[in-house]
Coordinates of C-alpha atoms in Angstrom, one line a residue:
X398 CA 112.4 67.5 82.4
X399 CA 114.2 64.4 83.7
X400 CA 112.2 62.9 86.6
X401 CA 114.4 59.8 87.0
X402 CA 117.3 61.6 88.7
X403 CA 118.1 60.4 92.2
X404 CA 119.5 63.6 93.7
X405 CA 117.4 66.7 93.7
X406 CA 118.7 69.9 95.5
X407 CA 121.3 67.7 97.1
X408 CA 118.7 65.3 98.5
X409 CA 119.1 61.6 97.6
X410 CA 115.4 60.9 96.8
X411 CA 115.9 57.2 96.8
X412 CA 116.5 57.2 100.6
X413 CA 113.6 59.5 101.6
X414 CA 111.5 58.1 104.4
X415 CA 107.7 57.8 104.3
X416 CA 105.8 58.7 107.4
X417 CA 102.8 56.6 108.4
X418 CA 99.5 58.4 109.3
X419 CA 100.0 57.3 112.9
X420 CA 103.4 58.9 113.1
X421 CA 102.1 62.1 111.5
X422 CA 99.4 62.3 114.1
X423 CA 102.0 61.9 116.8
X424 CA 104.2 64.7 115.3
X425 CA 101.4 67.3 114.7
X426 CA 101.2 68.5 118.3
X427 CA 105.0 68.6 118.6
X428 CA 105.4 70.5 115.4
X429 CA 102.7 73.1 116.2
X430 CA 104.3 73.3 119.7
X431 CA 107.6 74.5 118.2
X432 CA 109.6 71.3 118.2
X433 CA 112.2 71.8 115.4
X434 CA 113.3 68.1 115.3
X435 CA 109.7 67.0 114.9
X436 CA 109.2 69.6 112.2
X437 CA 112.2 68.4 110.3
X438 CA 111.1 64.8 110.6
X439 CA 107.6 65.7 109.3
X440 CA 108.8 67.7 106.4
X441 CA 111.4 65.1 105.3
X442 CA 108.9 62.4 105.7
X443 CA 106.6 64.1 103.2
X444 CA 109.1 65.1 100.5
X445 CA 108.0 62.2 98.4
X446 CA 104.6 63.9 98.2
X447 CA 106.4 66.9 96.7
X448 CA 108.1 64.6 94.2
X449 CA 104.8 63.1 93.1
X450 CA 103.3 66.6 92.6
X451 CA 106.1 68.0 90.5
X452 CA 105.8 65.1 88.0
X453 CA 102.6 66.8 86.9
X454 CA 104.7 69.7 85.6
X455 CA 107.2 67.5 83.7
X456 CA 106.3 69.0 80.3
X457 CA 107.0 72.6 81.3
X458 CA 110.8 72.4 80.7
X459 CA 111.5 73.7 84.1
X460 CA 114.4 72.8 86.4
X461 CA 113.5 69.8 88.7
X462 CA 115.5 71.4 91.4
X463 CA 113.6 74.7 91.2
X464 CA 110.2 73.0 91.2
X465 CA 111.2 70.8 94.1
X466 CA 112.2 73.8 96.2
X467 CA 109.0 75.7 95.4
X468 CA 107.0 72.5 96.1
X469 CA 108.7 72.3 99.5
X470 CA 107.5 75.8 100.3
X471 CA 104.0 74.7 99.6
X472 CA 104.5 71.7 101.8
X473 CA 105.7 73.9 104.7
X474 CA 102.8 76.2 104.3
X475 CA 100.4 73.3 104.3
X476 CA 102.0 72.0 107.6
X477 CA 101.8 75.4 109.2
X478 CA 98.1 75.9 108.3
X479 CA 96.8 72.4 108.7
X480 CA 93.9 72.0 111.1
X481 CA 94.3 68.7 112.9
X482 CA 90.7 68.9 114.2
X483 CA 89.3 68.5 110.6
X484 CA 88.6 65.0 109.4
X485 CA 90.9 65.4 106.4
X486 CA 94.2 63.6 105.5
X487 CA 97.2 65.8 105.5
X488 CA 98.0 64.7 101.9
X489 CA 94.5 65.7 100.7
X490 CA 95.1 69.2 102.2
X491 CA 98.8 69.5 101.2
X492 CA 98.6 68.6 97.5
X493 CA 96.5 71.6 96.4
X494 CA 98.8 73.9 98.5
X495 CA 101.9 72.5 96.7
X496 CA 100.3 72.7 93.3
X497 CA 99.2 76.3 94.0
X498 CA 102.7 77.3 95.0
X499 CA 104.2 75.8 91.8
X500 CA 101.6 77.4 89.6
X501 CA 102.3 80.8 91.1
X502 CA 106.0 80.3 90.5
X503 CA 105.3 79.2 86.9
X504 CA 103.0 82.1 86.3
X505 CA 105.4 84.7 87.7
X506 CA 108.2 83.2 85.7
X507 CA 106.3 82.7 82.5
X508 CA 107.9 83.9 79.3
X509 CA 104.6 85.5 78.4
X510 CA 104.6 88.6 80.7
X511 CA 101.4 90.2 81.9
X512 CA 101.6 93.9 82.2
X513 CA 101.6 95.4 85.7
X514 CA 98.5 97.5 85.0
X515 CA 96.5 94.4 83.8
X516 CA 97.7 92.4 86.8
X517 CA 96.6 95.2 89.1
X518 CA 93.2 95.3 87.4
X519 CA 92.9 91.5 87.9
X520 CA 93.7 91.7 91.6
X521 CA 91.3 94.6 92.1
X522 CA 88.6 92.5 90.4
X523 CA 89.3 89.6 92.7
X524 CA 89.0 91.8 95.7
X525 CA 85.8 93.3 94.3
X526 CA 84.4 89.9 93.7
X527 CA 84.9 88.9 97.3
X528 CA 83.3 92.1 98.5
X529 CA 80.3 91.8 96.1
X530 CA 79.8 88.1 97.0
X531 CA 79.5 89.0 100.6
X532 CA 77.2 91.9 99.9
X533 CA 75.0 90.1 97.4
X534 CA 75.0 86.7 99.0
X535 CA 76.1 85.1 95.7
X536 CA 78.9 85.1 93.2
X537 CA 78.8 88.3 91.1
X538 CA 79.0 88.2 87.3
X539 CA 81.5 90.0 85.2
X540 CA 79.1 92.9 84.4
X541 CA 78.6 93.6 88.1
X542 CA 82.4 93.5 88.6
X543 CA 83.0 96.0 85.8
X544 CA 80.3 98.3 87.2
X545 CA 81.8 98.1 90.7
X546 CA 85.3 99.0 89.3
X547 CA 84.0 101.6 86.8
X548 CA 85.8 99.8 84.0
X549 CA 84.8 98.4 80.6
X550 CA 83.6 94.8 80.9
X551 CA 86.2 93.6 78.3
X552 CA 89.0 95.0 80.4
X553 CA 87.9 93.0 83.4
X554 CA 87.6 89.8 81.4
X555 CA 91.0 90.2 79.8
X556 CA 92.7 91.0 83.1
X557 CA 91.2 88.0 84.9
X558 CA 92.0 85.6 82.0
X559 CA 95.6 87.0 81.9
X560 CA 96.4 85.8 85.4
X561 CA 94.9 82.3 85.0
X562 CA 97.1 79.3 84.5
X563 CA 95.8 76.7 82.1
X564 CA 94.4 73.7 84.0
X565 CA 93.7 70.2 82.6
X566 CA 90.0 69.1 82.8
X567 CA 91.4 65.9 84.2
X568 CA 93.1 67.7 87.1
X569 CA 92.0 66.0 90.3
X570 CA 90.4 68.4 92.7
X571 CA 89.7 66.0 95.6
X572 CA 90.7 62.5 96.5
X573 CA 89.5 60.8 99.7
X574 CA 91.6 57.7 99.1
X575 CA 89.0 56.2 96.7
X576 CA 87.9 57.5 93.3
X577 CA 89.3 60.9 92.4
X578 CA 87.0 63.8 91.5
X579 CA 88.2 65.7 88.5
X580 CA 87.8 69.3 87.4
X581 CA 85.6 68.2 84.5
X582 CA 83.2 66.7 87.0
X583 CA 82.6 70.3 88.4
X584 CA 81.8 71.9 85.1
X585 CA 78.3 72.5 83.9
X586 CA 77.5 71.6 80.3
X587 CA 74.9 74.0 78.9
X588 CA 74.7 72.6 75.4
X589 CA 71.3 71.6 74.1
X590 CA 70.5 67.9 74.5
X591 CA 70.4 67.2 70.8
X592 CA 74.1 68.3 70.6
X593 CA 75.2 66.2 73.5
X594 CA 77.7 63.4 72.9
X595 CA 75.4 60.9 74.7
X596 CA 72.7 61.4 72.2
X597 CA 74.1 59.0 69.6
X598 CA 72.8 55.8 68.1
X599 CA 72.6 53.0 70.6
X600 CA 72.8 55.1 73.7
X601 CA 69.2 55.0 74.6
X602 CA 69.1 51.2 74.2
X603 CA 72.2 50.9 76.4
X604 CA 70.6 53.1 79.1
X605 CA 67.8 50.6 79.3
X606 CA 70.2 48.2 80.9
X607 CA 70.9 50.6 83.8
X608 CA 69.1 51.0 87.1
X609 CA 66.6 53.8 87.5
X610 CA 69.1 55.8 89.7
X611 CA 71.9 55.4 87.2
X612 CA 69.6 56.6 84.4
X613 CA 68.5 59.6 86.4
X614 CA 72.1 60.5 87.2
X615 CA 73.2 60.3 83.6
X616 CA 70.2 62.3 82.4
X617 CA 70.9 65.1 84.9
X618 CA 74.7 65.1 84.1
X619 CA 74.8 64.8 80.4
X620 CA 71.4 65.7 79.0
X621 CA 70.7 68.6 81.4
X622 CA 74.3 69.6 81.9
X623 CA 74.3 69.5 85.8
X624 CA 77.4 69.3 87.8
X625 CA 78.1 66.3 90.1
X626 CA 77.5 68.6 93.1
X627 CA 74.1 69.7 91.8
X628 CA 73.1 66.1 91.1
X629 CA 74.3 65.0 94.6
X630 CA 72.1 67.7 96.2
X631 CA 69.1 66.8 94.1
X632 CA 69.1 63.1 94.8
X633 CA 70.4 63.3 98.4
X634 CA 73.8 61.5 98.2
X635 CA 77.4 62.6 98.3
X636 CA 79.3 63.9 95.3
X637 CA 81.8 61.0 95.6
X638 CA 78.8 58.5 95.4
X639 CA 77.5 60.4 92.3
X640 CA 81.0 60.1 90.7
X641 CA 81.2 56.3 91.4
X642 CA 77.7 55.6 90.1
X643 CA 78.3 57.7 87.0
X644 CA 81.6 56.0 86.2
X645 CA 80.0 52.5 86.7
X646 CA 77.0 53.4 84.6
X647 CA 79.2 54.7 81.7
X648 CA 81.3 51.6 82.0
X649 CA 78.3 49.3 81.6
X650 CA 77.0 51.3 78.7
X651 CA 80.4 51.1 76.9
X652 CA 80.4 47.3 77.4
X653 CA 76.9 47.1 76.0
X654 CA 77.5 49.4 73.0
X655 CA 80.8 47.5 72.3
X656 CA 79.1 44.1 72.4
X657 CA 76.7 45.3 69.7
X658 CA 79.6 46.1 67.4

């Protein structure tokens, strides 16, 4: 998919404006008050955000024009649903909305078609999951979902997997303007410590050069398979801080191990 074209859907992307955060704050009350001119200015001023998102899907062989139009729908939905009272940047809120809209489009237009019955089963399972979570006070497992739906466990698993779009482990899930938090940072590793990639020659020696806090974070993350959110809760700091400390510690370890070679 060629991403270097200047004109997309009749829009000259080289001339697109970029709104400042201050101008967006000025426009929000006007847009939500029904001012069409303000709405047009806001959307046009954020089209570059859509362009940056669709580049993530450049290897799908899809039409740039089609993805741009779908991305614009996501942008408009984000604008209509954005809560200005929350301390969140519009771009932080809008990017997942745009990505979600594009993924739905790609899923629905995928050459690998999911049968209607399997799709219906998946959506019933999703609804049942929400109902069970509210009733149980926790996320239900697949067995509980299958019992709730009176279906074989395998049918529920296959149906839910069929509607999932593959996601990169390096997909950013949050960015507050600093270090991004990636999907891989949210995944628990339940492998035994002796099978973990950190348990290699020289690692323990390299860890001796870290602070006690850095050692504790790496032990929880890679030897005990905790998520960053779990580590943050245990030691009483934010997930973003855990992410930064983890990256710095691993960087120091790599330098030390490299110097030994």
